[in-house]
mmCIF file of C-alpha atoms in Angstrom:
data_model
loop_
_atom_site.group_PDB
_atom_site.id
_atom_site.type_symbol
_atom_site.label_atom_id
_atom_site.label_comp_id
_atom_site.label_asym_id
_atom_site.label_seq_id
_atom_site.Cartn_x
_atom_site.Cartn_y
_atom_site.Cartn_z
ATOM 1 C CA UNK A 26 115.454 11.092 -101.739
ATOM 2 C CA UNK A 27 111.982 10.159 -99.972
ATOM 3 C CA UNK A 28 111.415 12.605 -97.111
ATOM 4 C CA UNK A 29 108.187 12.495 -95.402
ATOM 5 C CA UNK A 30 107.544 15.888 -92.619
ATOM 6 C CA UNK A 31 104.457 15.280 -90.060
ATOM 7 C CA UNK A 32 103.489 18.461 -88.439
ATOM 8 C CA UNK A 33 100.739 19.535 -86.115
ATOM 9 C CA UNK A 34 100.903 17.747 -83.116
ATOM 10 C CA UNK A 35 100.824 19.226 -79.789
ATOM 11 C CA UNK A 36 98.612 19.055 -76.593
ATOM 12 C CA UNK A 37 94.517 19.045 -77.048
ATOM 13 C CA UNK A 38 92.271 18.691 -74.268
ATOM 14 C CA UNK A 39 89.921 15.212 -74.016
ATOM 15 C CA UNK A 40 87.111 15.998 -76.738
ATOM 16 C CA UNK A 41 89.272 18.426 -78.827
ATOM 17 C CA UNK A 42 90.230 18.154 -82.418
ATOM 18 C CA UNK A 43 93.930 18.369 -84.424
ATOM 19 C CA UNK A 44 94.817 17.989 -87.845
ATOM 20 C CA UNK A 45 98.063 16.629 -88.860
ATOM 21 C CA UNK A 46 99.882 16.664 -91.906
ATOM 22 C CA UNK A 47 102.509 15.064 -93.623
ATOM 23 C CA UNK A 48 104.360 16.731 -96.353
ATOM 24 C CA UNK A 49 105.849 14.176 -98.656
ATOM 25 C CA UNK A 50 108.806 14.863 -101.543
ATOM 26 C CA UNK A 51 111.266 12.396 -103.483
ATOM 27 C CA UNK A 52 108.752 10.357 -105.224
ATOM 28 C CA UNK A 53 105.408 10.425 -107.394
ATOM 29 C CA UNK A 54 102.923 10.985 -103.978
ATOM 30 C CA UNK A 55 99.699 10.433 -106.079
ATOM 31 C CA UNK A 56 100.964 6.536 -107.012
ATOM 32 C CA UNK A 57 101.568 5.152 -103.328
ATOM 33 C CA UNK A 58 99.127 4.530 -100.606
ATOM 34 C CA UNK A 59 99.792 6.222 -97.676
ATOM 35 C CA UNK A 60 99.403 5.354 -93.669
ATOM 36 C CA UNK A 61 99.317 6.459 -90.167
ATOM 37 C CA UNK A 62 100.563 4.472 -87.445
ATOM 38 C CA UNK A 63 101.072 5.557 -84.120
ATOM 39 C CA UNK A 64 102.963 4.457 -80.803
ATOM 40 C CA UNK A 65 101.842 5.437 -77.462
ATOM 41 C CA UNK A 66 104.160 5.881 -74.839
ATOM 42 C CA UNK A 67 105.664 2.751 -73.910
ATOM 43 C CA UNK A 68 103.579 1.036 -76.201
ATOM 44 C CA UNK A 69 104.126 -1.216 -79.497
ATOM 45 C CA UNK A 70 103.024 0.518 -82.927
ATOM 46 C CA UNK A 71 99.403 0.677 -84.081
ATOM 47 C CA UNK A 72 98.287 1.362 -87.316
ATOM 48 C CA UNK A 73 95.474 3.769 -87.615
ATOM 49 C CA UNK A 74 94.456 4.675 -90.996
ATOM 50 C CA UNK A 75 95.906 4.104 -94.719
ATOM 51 C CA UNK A 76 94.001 5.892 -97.959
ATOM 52 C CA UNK A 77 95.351 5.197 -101.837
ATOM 53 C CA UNK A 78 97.013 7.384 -103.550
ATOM 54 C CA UNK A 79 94.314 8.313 -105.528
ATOM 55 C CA UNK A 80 92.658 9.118 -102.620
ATOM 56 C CA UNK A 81 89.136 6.632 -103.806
ATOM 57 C CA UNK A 82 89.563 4.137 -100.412
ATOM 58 C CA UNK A 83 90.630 4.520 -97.055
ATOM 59 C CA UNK A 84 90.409 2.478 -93.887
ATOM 60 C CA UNK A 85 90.169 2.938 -89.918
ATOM 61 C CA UNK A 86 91.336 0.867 -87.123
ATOM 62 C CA UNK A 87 88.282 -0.235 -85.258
ATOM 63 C CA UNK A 88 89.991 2.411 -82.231
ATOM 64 C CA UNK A 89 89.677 5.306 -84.086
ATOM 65 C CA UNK A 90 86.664 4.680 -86.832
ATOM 66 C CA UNK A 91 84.388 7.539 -86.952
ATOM 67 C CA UNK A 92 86.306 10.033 -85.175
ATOM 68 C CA UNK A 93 89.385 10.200 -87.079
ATOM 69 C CA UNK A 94 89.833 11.140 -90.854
ATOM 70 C CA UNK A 95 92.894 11.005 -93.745
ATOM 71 C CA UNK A 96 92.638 12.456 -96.511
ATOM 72 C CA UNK A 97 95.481 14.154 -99.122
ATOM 73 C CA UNK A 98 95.700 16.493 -101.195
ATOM 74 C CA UNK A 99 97.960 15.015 -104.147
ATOM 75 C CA UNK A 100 98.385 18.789 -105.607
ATOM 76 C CA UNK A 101 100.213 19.809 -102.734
ATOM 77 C CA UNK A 102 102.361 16.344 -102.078
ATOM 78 C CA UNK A 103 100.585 16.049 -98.279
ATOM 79 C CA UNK A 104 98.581 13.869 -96.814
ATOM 80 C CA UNK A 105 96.282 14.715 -93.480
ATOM 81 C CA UNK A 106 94.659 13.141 -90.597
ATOM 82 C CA UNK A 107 91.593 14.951 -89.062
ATOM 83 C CA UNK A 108 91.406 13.661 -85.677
ATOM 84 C CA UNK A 109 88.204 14.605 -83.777
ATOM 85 C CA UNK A 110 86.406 13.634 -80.669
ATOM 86 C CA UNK A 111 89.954 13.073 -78.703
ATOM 87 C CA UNK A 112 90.990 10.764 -75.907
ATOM 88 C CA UNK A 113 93.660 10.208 -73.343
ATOM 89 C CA UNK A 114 94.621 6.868 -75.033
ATOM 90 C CA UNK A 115 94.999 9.068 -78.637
ATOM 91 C CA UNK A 116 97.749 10.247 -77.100
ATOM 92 C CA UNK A 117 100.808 9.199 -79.060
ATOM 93 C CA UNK A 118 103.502 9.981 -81.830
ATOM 94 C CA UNK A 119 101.863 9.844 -85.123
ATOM 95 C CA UNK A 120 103.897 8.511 -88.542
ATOM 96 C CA UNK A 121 103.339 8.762 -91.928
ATOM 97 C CA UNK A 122 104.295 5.588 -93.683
ATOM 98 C CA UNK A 123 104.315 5.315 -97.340
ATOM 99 C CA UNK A 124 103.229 1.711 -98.869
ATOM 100 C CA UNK A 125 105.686 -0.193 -100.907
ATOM 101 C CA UNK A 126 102.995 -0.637 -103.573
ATOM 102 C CA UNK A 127 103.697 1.884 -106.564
ATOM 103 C CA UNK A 128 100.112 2.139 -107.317
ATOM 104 C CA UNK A 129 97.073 4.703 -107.735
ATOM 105 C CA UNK A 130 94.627 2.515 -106.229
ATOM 106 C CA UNK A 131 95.961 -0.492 -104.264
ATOM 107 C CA UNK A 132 97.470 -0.923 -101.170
ATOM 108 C CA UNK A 133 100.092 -3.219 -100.021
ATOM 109 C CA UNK A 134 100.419 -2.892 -96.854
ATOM 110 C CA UNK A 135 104.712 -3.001 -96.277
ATOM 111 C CA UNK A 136 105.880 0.579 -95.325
ATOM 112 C CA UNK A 137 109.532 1.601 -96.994
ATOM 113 C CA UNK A 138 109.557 5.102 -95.612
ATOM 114 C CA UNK A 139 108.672 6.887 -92.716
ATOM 115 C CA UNK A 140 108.574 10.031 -91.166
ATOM 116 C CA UNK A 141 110.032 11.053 -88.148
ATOM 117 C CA UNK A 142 107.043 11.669 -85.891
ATOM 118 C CA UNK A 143 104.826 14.232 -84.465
ATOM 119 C CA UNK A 144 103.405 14.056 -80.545
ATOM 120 C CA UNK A 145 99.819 14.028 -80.272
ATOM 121 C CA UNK A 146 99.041 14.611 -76.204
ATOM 122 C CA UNK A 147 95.560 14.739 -75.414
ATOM 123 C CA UNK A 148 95.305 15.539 -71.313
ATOM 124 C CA UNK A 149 93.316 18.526 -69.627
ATOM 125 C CA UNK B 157 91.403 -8.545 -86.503
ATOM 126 C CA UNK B 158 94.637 -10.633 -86.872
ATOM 127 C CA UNK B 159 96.539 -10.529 -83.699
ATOM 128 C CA UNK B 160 100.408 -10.646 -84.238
ATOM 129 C CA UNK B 161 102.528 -12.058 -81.207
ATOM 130 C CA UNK B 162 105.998 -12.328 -81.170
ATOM 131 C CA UNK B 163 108.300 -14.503 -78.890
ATOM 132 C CA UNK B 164 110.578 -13.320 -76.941
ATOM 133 C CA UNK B 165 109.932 -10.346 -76.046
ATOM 134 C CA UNK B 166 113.290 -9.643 -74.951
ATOM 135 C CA UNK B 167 116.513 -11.434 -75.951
ATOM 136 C CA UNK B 168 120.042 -10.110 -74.605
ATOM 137 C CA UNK B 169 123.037 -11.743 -77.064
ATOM 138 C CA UNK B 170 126.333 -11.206 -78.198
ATOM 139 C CA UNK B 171 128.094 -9.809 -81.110
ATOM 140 C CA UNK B 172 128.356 -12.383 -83.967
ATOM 141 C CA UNK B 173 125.285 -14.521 -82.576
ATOM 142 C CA UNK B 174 123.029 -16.159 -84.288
ATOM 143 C CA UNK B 175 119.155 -14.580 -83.414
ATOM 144 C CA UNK B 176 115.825 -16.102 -84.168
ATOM 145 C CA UNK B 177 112.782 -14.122 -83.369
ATOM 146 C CA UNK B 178 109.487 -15.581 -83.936
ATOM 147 C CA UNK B 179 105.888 -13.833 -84.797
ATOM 148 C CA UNK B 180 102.877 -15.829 -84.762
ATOM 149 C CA UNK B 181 99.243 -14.762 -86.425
ATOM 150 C CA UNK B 182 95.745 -15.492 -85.070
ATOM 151 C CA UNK B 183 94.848 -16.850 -88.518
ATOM 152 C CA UNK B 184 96.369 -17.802 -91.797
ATOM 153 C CA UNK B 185 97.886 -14.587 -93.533
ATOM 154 C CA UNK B 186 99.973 -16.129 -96.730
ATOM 155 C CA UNK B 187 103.011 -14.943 -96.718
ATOM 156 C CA UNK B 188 101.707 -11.402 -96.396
ATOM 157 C CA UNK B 189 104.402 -10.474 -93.190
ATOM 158 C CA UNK B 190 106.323 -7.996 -92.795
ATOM 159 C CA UNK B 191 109.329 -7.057 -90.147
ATOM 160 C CA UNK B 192 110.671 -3.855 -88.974
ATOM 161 C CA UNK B 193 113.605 -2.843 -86.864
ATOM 162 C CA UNK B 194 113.388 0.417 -84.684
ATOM 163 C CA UNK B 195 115.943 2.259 -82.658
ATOM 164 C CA UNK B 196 115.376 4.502 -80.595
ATOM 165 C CA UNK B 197 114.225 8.191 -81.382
ATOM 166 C CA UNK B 198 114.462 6.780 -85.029
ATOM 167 C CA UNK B 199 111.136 5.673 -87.455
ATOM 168 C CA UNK B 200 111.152 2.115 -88.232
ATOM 169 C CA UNK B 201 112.859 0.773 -90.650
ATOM 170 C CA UNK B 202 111.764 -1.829 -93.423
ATOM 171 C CA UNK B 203 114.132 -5.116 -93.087
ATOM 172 C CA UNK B 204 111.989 -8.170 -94.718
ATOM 173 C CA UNK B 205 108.761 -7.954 -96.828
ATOM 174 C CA UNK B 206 106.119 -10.873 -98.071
ATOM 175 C CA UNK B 207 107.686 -12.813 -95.242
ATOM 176 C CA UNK B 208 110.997 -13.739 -97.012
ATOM 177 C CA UNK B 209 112.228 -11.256 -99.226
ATOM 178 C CA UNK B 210 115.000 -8.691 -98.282
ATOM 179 C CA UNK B 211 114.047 -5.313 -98.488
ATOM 180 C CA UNK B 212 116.485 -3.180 -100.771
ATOM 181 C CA UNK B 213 119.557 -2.056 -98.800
ATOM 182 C CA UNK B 214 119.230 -4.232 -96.281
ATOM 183 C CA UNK B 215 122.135 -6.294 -95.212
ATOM 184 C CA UNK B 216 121.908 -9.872 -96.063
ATOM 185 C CA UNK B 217 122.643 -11.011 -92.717
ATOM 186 C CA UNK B 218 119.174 -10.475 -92.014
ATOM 187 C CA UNK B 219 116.409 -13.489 -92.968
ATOM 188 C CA UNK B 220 112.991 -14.060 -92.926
ATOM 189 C CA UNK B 221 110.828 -17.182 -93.374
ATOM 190 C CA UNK B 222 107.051 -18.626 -92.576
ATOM 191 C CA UNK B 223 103.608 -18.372 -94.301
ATOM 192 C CA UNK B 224 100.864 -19.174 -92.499
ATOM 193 C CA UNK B 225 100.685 -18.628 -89.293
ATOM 194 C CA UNK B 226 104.211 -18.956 -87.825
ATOM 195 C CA UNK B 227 107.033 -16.883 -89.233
ATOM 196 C CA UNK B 228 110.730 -16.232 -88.086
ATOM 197 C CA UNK B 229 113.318 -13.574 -88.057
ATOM 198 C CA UNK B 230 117.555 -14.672 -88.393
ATOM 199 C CA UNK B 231 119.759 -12.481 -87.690
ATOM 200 C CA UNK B 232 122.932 -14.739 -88.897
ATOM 201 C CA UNK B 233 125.373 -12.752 -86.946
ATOM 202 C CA UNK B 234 124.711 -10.088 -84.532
ATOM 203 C CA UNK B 235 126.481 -6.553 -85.246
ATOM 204 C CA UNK B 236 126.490 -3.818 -82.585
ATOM 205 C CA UNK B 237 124.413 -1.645 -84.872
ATOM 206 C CA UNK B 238 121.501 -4.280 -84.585
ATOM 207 C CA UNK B 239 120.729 -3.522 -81.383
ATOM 208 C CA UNK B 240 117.225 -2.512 -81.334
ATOM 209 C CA UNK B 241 113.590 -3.323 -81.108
ATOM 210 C CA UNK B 242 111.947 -5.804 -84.202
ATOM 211 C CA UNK B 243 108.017 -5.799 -85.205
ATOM 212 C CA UNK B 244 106.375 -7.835 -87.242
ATOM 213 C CA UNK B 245 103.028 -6.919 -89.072
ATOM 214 C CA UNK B 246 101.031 -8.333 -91.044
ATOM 215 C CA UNK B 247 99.804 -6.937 -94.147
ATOM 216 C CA UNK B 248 97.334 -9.599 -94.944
ATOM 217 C CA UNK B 249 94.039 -7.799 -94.531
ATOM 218 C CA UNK B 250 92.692 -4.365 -92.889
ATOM 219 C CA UNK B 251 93.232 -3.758 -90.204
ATOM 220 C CA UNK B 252 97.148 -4.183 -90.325
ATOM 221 C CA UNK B 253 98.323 -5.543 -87.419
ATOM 222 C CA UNK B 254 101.691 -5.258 -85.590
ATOM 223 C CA UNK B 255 103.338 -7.508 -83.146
ATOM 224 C CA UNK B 256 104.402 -6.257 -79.967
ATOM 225 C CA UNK B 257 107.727 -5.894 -80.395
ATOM 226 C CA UNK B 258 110.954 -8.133 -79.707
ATOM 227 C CA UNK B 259 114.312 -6.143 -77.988
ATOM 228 C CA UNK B 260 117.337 -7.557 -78.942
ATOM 229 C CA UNK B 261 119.808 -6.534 -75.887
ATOM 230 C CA UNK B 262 123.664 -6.793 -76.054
ATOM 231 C CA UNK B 263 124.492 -9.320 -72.983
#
């Protein structure tokens, strides 16, 4: 069974930094491409980042380019997000999403499983 | 970017309607669509894929068609359990884009 476990949210003050994680199990982690997306409060989703599963390319919504970073570590079945430089409008539940695409170094783009969330809050 | 927007935003209807939601794209993405249904306090779940096909496990109730530009969502006939909110998102090119959401209501 795919299970996918964010952790490290919690509250961060405007120009802080948090790392999340997102410990994945049930299926080969190193062949899939891997996302964040995130949904601010009463807002629609928003994707935010995506790297392959060999870890060789990754890409940024134009919101978050240059302050936020993913990354895995395909020993330990987790992928990360290094978010620096925080805002009020980072605030948000964050999801892992894994692609559809059973591949080392592609993406897809369609995400079959998803975690159940972790709340990034970024107020002073 | 490729902006997503889906009509209605809200749509109240009964069990064992017939729903049509619609998601448009800024430019011409293939077939390269993809739509999600979300409940509340629940992650989204994966319904329809490359615009038309049906996402293993899903009931096949649900429907998908398009490419292009304008794509649609059936829902042949309503169940209570498919109450919820429906995204599309389009896969087409970074960065992936979502629509803003569609609430199907029971009326």
């Amino acid at each position: 069974e795919v299970q996918l476990l964010e952790s490290g949210g919690g509250l961060v003050q405007p120009g802080g930094s948090l790392r999340l994680s997102c410990a994945a199990s049930g299926f080969p982690f190193s062949s899939y491409a891997m996302s964040w997306v995130r949904q601010a409060p009463g807002k629609g989703l928003e994707w935010v980042s995506a790297i392959t599963g060999s870890g060789g390319s990754t890409n940024y919504a134009d919101s978050v380019k240059g302050r936020f970073t993913i990354s895995r570590d395909n020993s330990k079945n987790t992928l990360y997000l290094q978010m620096n430089s925080l805002r009020a409008e980072d605030t948000a539940v964050y999801y892992c999403a894994k692609d559809q695409l059973h591949s080392s170094g592609w993406y897809r783009g369609y995400f079959d499983y998803w975690g159940q969330g972790t709340l990034v809050t970024v107020s002073s | 970017d490729i902006q997503m927007t889906q009509s209605p935003s809200s749509v109240s209807a009964s069990v064992g309607d017939r729903v049509t939601i619609t998601c448009r794209a800024s430019q011409g993405i293939s077939s390269w669509l993809a739509w999600y249904q979300r409940k509340p306090g629940k992650a989204p779940n994966l319904l329809i894929f490359a615009a038309s096909s049906l996402q293993s496990g899903v009931p096949s109730r649900f429907s998908g068609s398009g490419s292009g530009t304008d794509f649609t969502l059936t829902i042949s006939s309503l169940q209570p359990e498919d109450f919820a909110t429906y995204y599309c998102q389009q896969a087409n090119s970074f960065p992936y884009t979502f629509g803003q959401g569609t609430k199907l209501e029971i009326k």
